[in-house]
Amino acid sequence: MIVDNIENVDLCIVGAGLAGLNALYAAKQYLPKNATVALVDKRESIGGMWNDTYDYVRLHQPYKQFTIGNMKWSLDRHESYLADRHEILAHFKRCVSEVEQHLTVIPLMQHSYLSHDSQDDGIVQVRLASKETTRQIHTKKLIKSVGFGIEPSQVLAFSSDKVHSITPEQIPQNQQHIIDSNKPIYIVGGGKTAMDTAHYLLQANPQLPIHLIIGKGTYFLNRDIMFPPGLDKYWKGTTSLDMMTQCATLFNGDNEAEVTQFVKSKYALSPHKDAQQFLLGLLSQSELDIVTQGCKTIVRDYLDDIKDNGDETQLCFRSGETQPIESGAWIINCTGYLLNSDVQSEQYHSQCGNVISINNSDNPLLFSSGYFLPHVFFQDKIKDTPLLSIDHVALKKANAEAFPFVAMTQLLYNFYTLMDKLPLKVIDQFHANFDKWYPLHRQLFGFTKFMINKKKNKKHFESSLLRVKEKYNL
């Protein structure tokens, strides 16, 4: 391989998804005009996972609560609109263009991060690889914002070749064939991707013979409660800060079953009453009604294989149960990819203080980490900001039920810590804050209540997280 000439930059950001672009936004606040920033990503263009996901994907939350820093959308839709992937990618590109009015951004797309070394002079040497070359970047600061390392889903492989196995990304090109064939459609998975897929197909044709195979089942926060529409937001609904604080103060490191029942009884909805998994997703009652009323069956089991048994083809489940399946049926892999990657957990800052890492150990709510962590980094406070990190991939494998409540507890503990280091202006400029859906008086009331209980809450949160650390050897 050819080694390109070394490039010298002021900042290198590895990862051009939501977390990396929030880091780029933060850099604009601190670096001098025309400072050089190398923006590295293995994909062809900025946008991270949004480049790869299925066309009919929609945001969990209203579009204005999903942005880079405080950058406004040019999209003129109703405030409750859920933007699609094309609109999100267009918004990201517009945000980068705005940053480029201040910084010189060097896009290094289709480059993979290999390694880095911190030199004695404070310079970080970063090694990258493209298809044909390797490249060395010398930078004053490095931000590794690889996030979850999400990859496109893959088709499920089965022993039988009498079914059509596809991914959500392949539905548009097969959609007419799926509808015209009138064959059963089995959606494998119970999370947001499965709900999106069932909702999309049933809207196209409510008569489609769709079956859900949901495993343990996933429950979701009710979007109608978290983002009440119209004037209801003035007195109805629950802010995200309040909901998470309730969960985190109830959670003690051992009682995830109790907290699960609390959330399910007060804030959640699900296609199955016994759903056990919660991955911090949102769903509306109307979306759920379309799915549950349209699906022919909802199976709470895991699909292991599809086999031919004589003249009959069978679904084979983990429980040992089998079920006949019609030849020519469609199997759509909507199993989750969140926290299933091989991205390695690592410390959020280097010993020398000129490298930070935003990944799945920092927090599953990476959009907030991608915003706040770079601010303390650029203010040279990173070494003096004692944040708590947890390997959430290992935690999810050890106890998936506890995972969301650990994530909430960690987020709130770290938020208290960050507020001691950052001015309120920085916090206010974080517009991916779900609470900004509500009028100012409700935001202020919730924030004041949160701050009044800071000392007591932070002590409890730390105790819960240390209990989780000990319990699962994280």
PDB file of C-alpha atoms in Angstrom, residues 117-125 352 354:
ATOM      1  CA  ASP A 117       0.075   7.526  19.023  1.00  0.00           C
ATOM      2  CA  SER A 118       0.597  10.574  21.208  1.00  0.00           C
ATOM      3  CA  GLN A 119       4.040  12.091  20.715  1.00  0.00           C
ATOM      4  CA  ASP A 120       6.176  13.793  23.358  1.00  0.00           C
ATOM      5  CA  ASP A 121       5.559  17.177  21.742  1.00  0.00           C
ATOM      6  CA  GLY A 122       1.791  16.816  22.266  1.00  0.00           C
ATOM      7  CA  ILE A 123       1.060  15.986  18.639  1.00  0.00           C
ATOM      8  CA  VAL A 124      -1.125  12.940  17.945  1.00  0.00           C
ATOM      9  CA  GLN A 125      -0.160  10.774  14.981  1.00  0.00           C
ATOM     10  CA  CYS A 352      -2.071  13.244  28.085  1.00  0.00           C
ATOM     11  CA  ASN A 354      -5.359  15.476  23.892  1.00  0.00           C
TER      12      ASN A 354
END
